[in-house]
Amino acid sequence: MGSRWQVEKHKDPYYKRAKSEDYRSRASYKLKQLNKKYKILKQGDTVVDLGAAPGGWSQVALERVGEEGKVVGVDLNRIKPFPEENYYGIRGDFTKEIVQDKVMELIGGKTKVLMSDASPSLCGIRDIDHLRSIDLIEAVLIIADNILEEKGNLVVKIFQGSEYKRMLDEFKGKFRKVYSTKPPSSRNKSKEMYIVGLGFKRPKN
């Protein structure tokens, strides 16, 4: 299984392209395609990337926000530093309050864009993996309530399953525009989808 995956990976055009264009991950193209379609990232934005390792999405975000923006990446695994001075990496569990406090300190309280390409620990059982992805997104939405600016944007990965429509409805209650999409660079056999929320409606205190 492992060797077959390695063979498939090296035949993957996006894997080859990432290598030739010096991106850290083929996942970079997912965000590039999502951003081209939905204009999630803009020059000067502050961005928080949850589950950032190895840094493919953060790399694209740095390109888009430019020197006036700021990108903070969080992951349980070490993220190799970027040369840009406006990138900050945090090693830790983004569901933990101590890590969230560190993020808030770095961004000055609020962020314009929150994004997560994070996957939960997968067991290979579709329904369980789906529910684990839902739990992860629920954690991201709680973080959004705390740090996402009014009219800010959020993009998350989600696995298809029984709770998918409920999660879409939850997004629709929090954002002015919500899209469910699968970028061309996402593998056809993958059950992953992406939910894009534009125009965050901050909860009233």
PDB file of C-alpha atoms in Angstrom:
ATOM      1  CA  MET A   1       0.000   0.000   0.000  1.00  0.00           C
ATOM      2  CA  GLY A   2       2.788   2.394   0.976  1.00  0.00           C
ATOM      3  CA  SER A   3       4.852   1.717  -2.129  1.00  0.00           C
ATOM      4  CA  ARG A   4       1.784   2.067  -4.384  1.00  0.00           C
ATOM      5  CA  TRP A   5       1.012   5.424  -2.786  1.00  0.00           C
ATOM      6  CA  GLN A   6       4.592   6.541  -3.433  1.00  0.00           C
ATOM      7  CA  VAL A   7       4.308   5.548  -7.099  1.00  0.00           C
ATOM      8  CA  GLU A   8       0.978   7.390  -7.468  1.00  0.00           C
ATOM      9  CA  LYS A   9       2.389  10.453  -5.716  1.00  0.00           C
ATOM     10  CA  HIS A  10       5.345  10.733  -8.074  1.00  0.00           C
ATOM     11  CA  LYS A  11       3.008  10.428 -11.090  1.00  0.00           C
ATOM     12  CA  ASP A  12       0.726  13.162  -9.723  1.00  0.00           C
ATOM     13  CA  PRO A  13       1.031  16.289 -11.927  1.00  0.00           C
ATOM     14  CA  TYR A  14       0.455  18.617  -8.956  1.00  0.00           C
ATOM     15  CA  TYR A  15       3.158  16.870  -6.934  1.00  0.00           C
ATOM     16  CA  LYS A  16       5.571  17.332  -9.858  1.00  0.00           C
ATOM     17  CA  ARG A  17       4.486  20.926 -10.314  1.00  0.00           C
ATOM     18  CA  ALA A  18       5.000  21.707  -6.627  1.00  0.00           C
ATOM     19  CA  LYS A  19       8.524  20.330  -6.873  1.00  0.00           C
ATOM     20  CA  SER A  20       9.359  22.333  -9.996  1.00  0.00           C
ATOM     21  CA  GLU A  21       7.799  25.574  -8.692  1.00  0.00           C
ATOM     22  CA  ASP A  22       9.304  25.198  -5.209  1.00  0.00           C
ATOM     23  CA  TYR A  23       6.071  24.846  -3.271  1.00  0.00           C
ATOM     24  CA  ARG A  24       6.183  22.829  -0.088  1.00  0.00           C
ATOM     25  CA  SER A  25       3.087  20.808  -0.899  1.00  0.00           C
ATOM     26  CA  ARG A  26       0.738  19.958  -3.764  1.00  0.00           C
ATOM     27  CA  ALA A  27      -1.944  21.369  -1.433  1.00  0.00           C
ATOM     28  CA  SER A  28      -0.671  24.840  -2.350  1.00  0.00           C
ATOM     29  CA  TYR A  29      -2.582  24.559  -5.608  1.00  0.00           C
ATOM     30  CA  LYS A  30      -5.842  23.894  -3.787  1.00  0.00           C
ATOM     31  CA  LEU A  31      -5.609  27.240  -2.045  1.00  0.00           C
ATOM     32  CA  LYS A  32      -4.413  28.998  -5.209  1.00  0.00           C
ATOM     33  CA  GLN A  33      -7.457  27.667  -7.078  1.00  0.00           C
ATOM     34  CA  LEU A  34      -9.853  28.464  -4.249  1.00  0.00           C
ATOM     35  CA  ASN A  35      -8.461  31.970  -3.939  1.00  0.00           C
ATOM     36  CA  LYS A  36      -8.650  32.611  -7.681  1.00  0.00           C
ATOM     37  CA  LYS A  37     -12.346  31.699  -7.641  1.00  0.00           C
ATOM     38  CA  TYR A  38     -13.480  33.248  -4.342  1.00  0.00           C
ATOM     39  CA  LYS A  39     -10.961  36.048  -3.596  1.00  0.00           C
ATOM     40  CA  ILE A  40     -10.340  34.836  -0.045  1.00  0.00           C
ATOM     41  CA  LEU A  41      -6.937  36.507   0.385  1.00  0.00           C
ATOM     42  CA  LYS A  42      -6.041  40.124  -0.362  1.00  0.00           C
ATOM     43  CA  GLN A  43      -2.994  42.348  -0.165  1.00  0.00           C
ATOM     44  CA  GLY A  44      -2.253  43.408   3.412  1.00  0.00           C
ATOM     45  CA  ASP A  45      -4.466  40.776   5.091  1.00  0.00           C
ATOM     46  CA  THR A  46      -3.627  39.111   8.370  1.00  0.00           C
ATOM     47  CA  VAL A  47      -4.015  35.332   7.965  1.00  0.00           C
ATOM     48  CA  VAL A  48      -4.126  32.466  10.458  1.00  0.00           C
ATOM     49  CA  ASP A  49      -3.406  29.013   9.010  1.00  0.00           C
ATOM     50  CA  LEU A  50      -4.525  26.169  11.300  1.00  0.00           C
ATOM     51  CA  GLY A  51      -2.915  22.775  10.688  1.00  0.00           C
ATOM     52  CA  ALA A  52      -0.308  24.510   8.544  1.00  0.00           C
ATOM     53  CA  ALA A  53       2.529  21.960   8.207  1.00  0.00           C
ATOM     54  CA  PRO A  54       4.435  21.588   5.957  1.00  0.00           C
ATOM     55  CA  GLY A  55       3.453  25.138   4.992  1.00  0.00           C
ATOM     56  CA  GLY A  56       1.927  24.904   1.512  1.00  0.00           C
ATOM     57  CA  TRP A  57      -1.078  27.104   2.320  1.00  0.00           C
ATOM     58  CA  SER A  58       0.993  29.571   4.355  1.00  0.00           C
ATOM     59  CA  GLN A  59       3.356  29.887   1.391  1.00  0.00           C
ATOM     60  CA  VAL A  60       0.495  30.889  -0.927  1.00  0.00           C
ATOM     61  CA  ALA A  61      -0.890  33.254   1.708  1.00  0.00           C
ATOM     62  CA  LEU A  62       2.481  35.000   2.010  1.00  0.00           C
ATOM     63  CA  GLU A  63       2.501  35.559  -1.756  1.00  0.00           C
ATOM     64  CA  ARG A  64      -0.985  37.050  -1.703  1.00  0.00           C
ATOM     65  CA  VAL A  65      -0.800  39.316   1.366  1.00  0.00           C
ATOM     66  CA  GLY A  66       2.630  40.764   0.539  1.00  0.00           C
ATOM     67  CA  GLU A  67       4.956  42.538   2.934  1.00  0.00           C
ATOM     68  CA  GLU A  68       2.151  44.573   4.485  1.00  0.00           C
ATOM     69  CA  GLY A  69       0.261  41.443   5.567  1.00  0.00           C
ATOM     70  CA  LYS A  70       0.989  38.844   8.219  1.00  0.00           C
ATOM     71  CA  VAL A  71       0.683  35.062   8.273  1.00  0.00           C
ATOM     72  CA  VAL A  72       0.605  32.887  11.384  1.00  0.00           C
ATOM     73  CA  GLY A  73       0.829  29.112  10.942  1.00  0.00           C
ATOM     74  CA  VAL A  74      -0.062  26.601  13.656  1.00  0.00           C
ATOM     75  CA  ASP A  75       0.575  22.876  13.675  1.00  0.00           C
ATOM     76  CA  LEU A  76       1.410  20.000  16.012  1.00  0.00           C
ATOM     77  CA  ASN A  77       4.429  19.351  13.800  1.00  0.00           C
ATOM     78  CA  ARG A  78       7.327  21.703  13.245  1.00  0.00           C
ATOM     79  CA  ILE A  79       6.867  24.106  10.340  1.00  0.00           C
ATOM     80  CA  LYS A  80      10.133  24.904   8.593  1.00  0.00           C
ATOM     81  CA  PRO A  81      10.576  28.692   8.864  1.00  0.00           C
ATOM     82  CA  PHE A  82       9.997  30.930   5.848  1.00  0.00           C
ATOM     83  CA  PRO A  83      12.477  33.699   4.993  1.00  0.00           C
ATOM     84  CA  GLU A  84       9.720  36.339   5.135  1.00  0.00           C
ATOM     85  CA  GLU A  85       9.773  38.369   8.334  1.00  0.00           C
ATOM     86  CA  ASN A  86       5.980  38.610   8.380  1.00  0.00           C
ATOM     87  CA  TYR A  87       5.554  34.861   8.959  1.00  0.00           C
ATOM     88  CA  TYR A  88       5.188  33.391  12.436  1.00  0.00           C
ATOM     89  CA  GLY A  89       5.074  29.661  13.149  1.00  0.00           C
ATOM     90  CA  ILE A  90       3.620  28.124  16.298  1.00  0.00           C
ATOM     91  CA  ARG A  91       4.096  24.482  17.210  1.00  0.00           C
ATOM     92  CA  GLY A  92       1.110  23.290  19.211  1.00  0.00           C
ATOM     93  CA  ASP A  93      -2.490  22.074  19.244  1.00  0.00           C
ATOM     94  CA  PHE A  94      -4.703  24.863  17.907  1.00  0.00           C
ATOM     95  CA  THR A  95      -7.685  23.491  19.865  1.00  0.00           C
ATOM     96  CA  LYS A  96      -5.890  24.384  23.130  1.00  0.00           C
ATOM     97  CA  GLU A  97      -6.515  27.756  24.785  1.00  0.00           C
ATOM     98  CA  ILE A  98      -2.816  28.392  25.462  1.00  0.00           C
ATOM     99  CA  VAL A  99      -2.049  28.098  21.745  1.00  0.00           C
ATOM    100  CA  GLN A 100      -5.013  30.275  20.785  1.00  0.00           C
ATOM    101  CA  ASP A 101      -3.779  32.934  23.229  1.00  0.00           C
ATOM    102  CA  LYS A 102      -0.385  32.906  21.490  1.00  0.00           C
ATOM    103  CA  VAL A 103      -2.089  33.339  18.110  1.00  0.00           C
ATOM    104  CA  MET A 104      -4.111  36.295  19.389  1.00  0.00           C
ATOM    105  CA  GLU A 105      -0.954  37.879  20.769  1.00  0.00           C
ATOM    106  CA  LEU A 106       0.795  37.619  17.387  1.00  0.00           C
ATOM    107  CA  ILE A 107      -2.122  38.966  15.338  1.00  0.00           C
ATOM    108  CA  GLY A 108      -3.086  41.702  17.754  1.00  0.00           C
ATOM    109  CA  GLY A 109      -6.473  40.185  18.529  1.00  0.00           C
ATOM    110  CA  LYS A 110      -8.204  39.722  15.177  1.00  0.00           C
ATOM    111  CA  THR A 111      -7.495  38.232  11.744  1.00  0.00           C
ATOM    112  CA  LYS A 112      -8.984  38.937   8.321  1.00  0.00           C
ATOM    113  CA  VAL A 113      -8.643  35.351   7.075  1.00  0.00           C
ATOM    114  CA  LEU A 114      -8.821  32.051   8.933  1.00  0.00           C
ATOM    115  CA  MET A 115      -8.036  28.876   7.014  1.00  0.00           C
ATOM    116  CA  SER A 116      -7.561  25.207   7.763  1.00  0.00           C
ATOM    117  CA  ASP A 117      -6.514  22.367   5.500  1.00  0.00           C
ATOM    118  CA  ALA A 118      -6.089  20.192   8.595  1.00  0.00           C
ATOM    119  CA  SER A 119      -7.119  16.548   8.631  1.00  0.00           C
ATOM    120  CA  PRO A 120      -7.974  14.629  11.792  1.00  0.00           C
ATOM    121  CA  SER A 121      -6.267  11.350  12.612  1.00  0.00           C
ATOM    122  CA  LEU A 122      -7.742   8.991  10.026  1.00  0.00           C
ATOM    123  CA  CYS A 123      -8.730   5.380  10.695  1.00  0.00           C
ATOM    124  CA  GLY A 124      -9.906   4.498   7.176  1.00  0.00           C
ATOM    125  CA  ILE A 125     -13.555   4.044   8.213  1.00  0.00           C
ATOM    126  CA  ARG A 126     -15.410   6.674   6.210  1.00  0.00           C
ATOM    127  CA  ASP A 127     -18.134   7.551   8.728  1.00  0.00           C
ATOM    128  CA  ILE A 128     -15.692   7.861  11.632  1.00  0.00           C
ATOM    129  CA  ASP A 129     -13.246   9.936   9.608  1.00  0.00           C
ATOM    130  CA  HIS A 130     -16.124  12.203   8.563  1.00  0.00           C
ATOM    131  CA  LEU A 131     -17.231  12.768  12.155  1.00  0.00           C
ATOM    132  CA  ARG A 132     -13.660  13.465  13.225  1.00  0.00           C
ATOM    133  CA  SER A 133     -13.402  16.103  10.511  1.00  0.00           C
ATOM    134  CA  ILE A 134     -16.644  17.646  11.776  1.00  0.00           C
ATOM    135  CA  ASP A 135     -15.221  17.852  15.304  1.00  0.00           C
ATOM    136  CA  LEU A 136     -12.150  19.622  13.942  1.00  0.00           C
ATOM    137  CA  ILE A 137     -14.254  22.140  12.000  1.00  0.00           C
ATOM    138  CA  GLU A 138     -16.395  22.833  15.054  1.00  0.00           C
ATOM    139  CA  ALA A 139     -13.162  23.752  16.870  1.00  0.00           C
ATOM    140  CA  VAL A 140     -12.198  26.057  13.983  1.00  0.00           C
ATOM    141  CA  LEU A 141     -15.610  27.773  14.128  1.00  0.00           C
ATOM    142  CA  ILE A 142     -15.179  28.434  17.854  1.00  0.00           C
ATOM    143  CA  ILE A 143     -11.809  30.013  17.094  1.00  0.00           C
ATOM    144  CA  ALA A 144     -13.458  32.072  14.324  1.00  0.00           C
ATOM    145  CA  ASP A 145     -15.947  33.469  16.833  1.00  0.00           C
ATOM    146  CA  ASN A 146     -12.989  34.654  18.923  1.00  0.00           C
ATOM    147  CA  ILE A 147     -10.535  36.009  16.355  1.00  0.00           C
ATOM    148  CA  LEU A 148     -12.134  36.501  12.929  1.00  0.00           C
ATOM    149  CA  GLU A 149     -12.866  40.094  11.967  1.00  0.00           C
ATOM    150  CA  GLU A 150     -16.304  41.307  10.948  1.00  0.00           C
ATOM    151  CA  LYS A 151     -16.590  40.532   7.202  1.00  0.00           C
ATOM    152  CA  GLY A 152     -13.581  38.220   7.444  1.00  0.00           C
ATOM    153  CA  ASN A 153     -13.188  35.009   5.422  1.00  0.00           C
ATOM    154  CA  LEU A 154     -12.840  31.353   6.385  1.00  0.00           C
ATOM    155  CA  VAL A 155     -11.960  28.267   4.338  1.00  0.00           C
ATOM    156  CA  VAL A 156     -11.848  24.730   5.756  1.00  0.00           C
ATOM    157  CA  LYS A 157     -11.466  21.186   4.534  1.00  0.00           C
ATOM    158  CA  ILE A 158     -14.310  18.789   5.285  1.00  0.00           C
ATOM    159  CA  PHE A 159     -14.937  15.130   4.475  1.00  0.00           C
ATOM    160  CA  GLN A 160     -18.307  14.259   2.954  1.00  0.00           C
ATOM    161  CA  GLY A 161     -20.821  12.428   5.110  1.00  0.00           C
ATOM    162  CA  SER A 162     -24.018  12.607   7.145  1.00  0.00           C
ATOM    163  CA  GLU A 163     -23.171  15.884   8.931  1.00  0.00           C
ATOM    164  CA  TYR A 164     -22.113  17.750   5.812  1.00  0.00           C
ATOM    165  CA  LYS A 165     -25.392  19.587   5.216  1.00  0.00           C
ATOM    166  CA  ARG A 166     -25.699  20.546   8.888  1.00  0.00           C
ATOM    167  CA  MET A 167     -22.222  22.019   8.785  1.00  0.00           C
ATOM    168  CA  LEU A 168     -23.078  23.993   5.642  1.00  0.00           C
ATOM    169  CA  ASP A 169     -26.150  25.367   7.410  1.00  0.00           C
ATOM    170  CA  GLU A 170     -23.992  26.364  10.383  1.00  0.00           C
ATOM    171  CA  PHE A 171     -21.703  28.289   8.058  1.00  0.00           C
ATOM    172  CA  LYS A 172     -24.692  29.984   6.438  1.00  0.00           C
ATOM    173  CA  GLY A 173     -25.672  31.308   9.845  1.00  0.00           C
ATOM    174  CA  LYS A 174     -22.238  32.869  10.321  1.00  0.00           C
ATOM    175  CA  PHE A 175     -21.267  34.159   6.861  1.00  0.00           C
ATOM    176  CA  ARG A 176     -22.909  36.347   4.249  1.00  0.00           C
ATOM    177  CA  LYS A 177     -21.842  34.011   1.422  1.00  0.00           C
ATOM    178  CA  VAL A 178     -21.055  30.278   1.682  1.00  0.00           C
ATOM    179  CA  TYR A 179     -19.723  27.953  -1.012  1.00  0.00           C
ATOM    180  CA  SER A 180     -19.152  24.201  -1.078  1.00  0.00           C
ATOM    181  CA  THR A 181     -16.480  23.268  -3.576  1.00  0.00           C
ATOM    182  CA  LYS A 182     -13.811  20.812  -4.666  1.00  0.00           C
ATOM    183  CA  PRO A 183     -10.806  22.428  -6.399  1.00  0.00           C
ATOM    184  CA  PRO A 184      -9.387  20.738  -9.523  1.00  0.00           C
ATOM    185  CA  SER A 185      -6.168  19.816  -7.690  1.00  0.00           C
ATOM    186  CA  SER A 186      -8.087  17.755  -5.124  1.00  0.00           C
ATOM    187  CA  ARG A 187      -7.743  14.074  -6.020  1.00  0.00           C
ATOM    188  CA  ASN A 188     -10.884  12.623  -7.626  1.00  0.00           C
ATOM    189  CA  LYS A 189     -10.998   9.637  -5.286  1.00  0.00           C
ATOM    190  CA  SER A 190     -10.692  11.823  -2.198  1.00  0.00           C
ATOM    191  CA  LYS A 191     -13.847  12.503  -0.168  1.00  0.00           C
ATOM    192  CA  GLU A 192     -12.538  15.924   0.808  1.00  0.00           C
ATOM    193  CA  MET A 193     -14.463  19.073   0.032  1.00  0.00           C
ATOM    194  CA  TYR A 194     -13.909  22.691   1.020  1.00  0.00           C
ATOM    195  CA  ILE A 195     -16.325  25.129   2.599  1.00  0.00           C
ATOM    196  CA  VAL A 196     -15.644  28.792   1.897  1.00  0.00           C
ATOM    197  CA  GLY A 197     -17.317  31.401   4.080  1.00  0.00           C
ATOM    198  CA  LEU A 198     -17.074  35.047   2.985  1.00  0.00           C
ATOM    199  CA  GLY A 199     -18.204  38.029   5.030  1.00  0.00           C
ATOM    200  CA  PHE A 200     -18.191  36.852   8.645  1.00  0.00           C
ATOM    201  CA  LYS A 201     -21.048  38.081  10.814  1.00  0.00           C
ATOM    202  CA  ARG A 202     -19.481  38.526  14.238  1.00  0.00           C
ATOM    203  CA  PRO A 203     -21.634  37.141  17.074  1.00  0.00           C
ATOM    204  CA  LYS A 204     -23.333  39.817  19.134  1.00  0.00           C
ATOM    205  CA  ASN A 205     -22.290  39.924  22.780  1.00  0.00           C
TER     206      ASN A 205
END
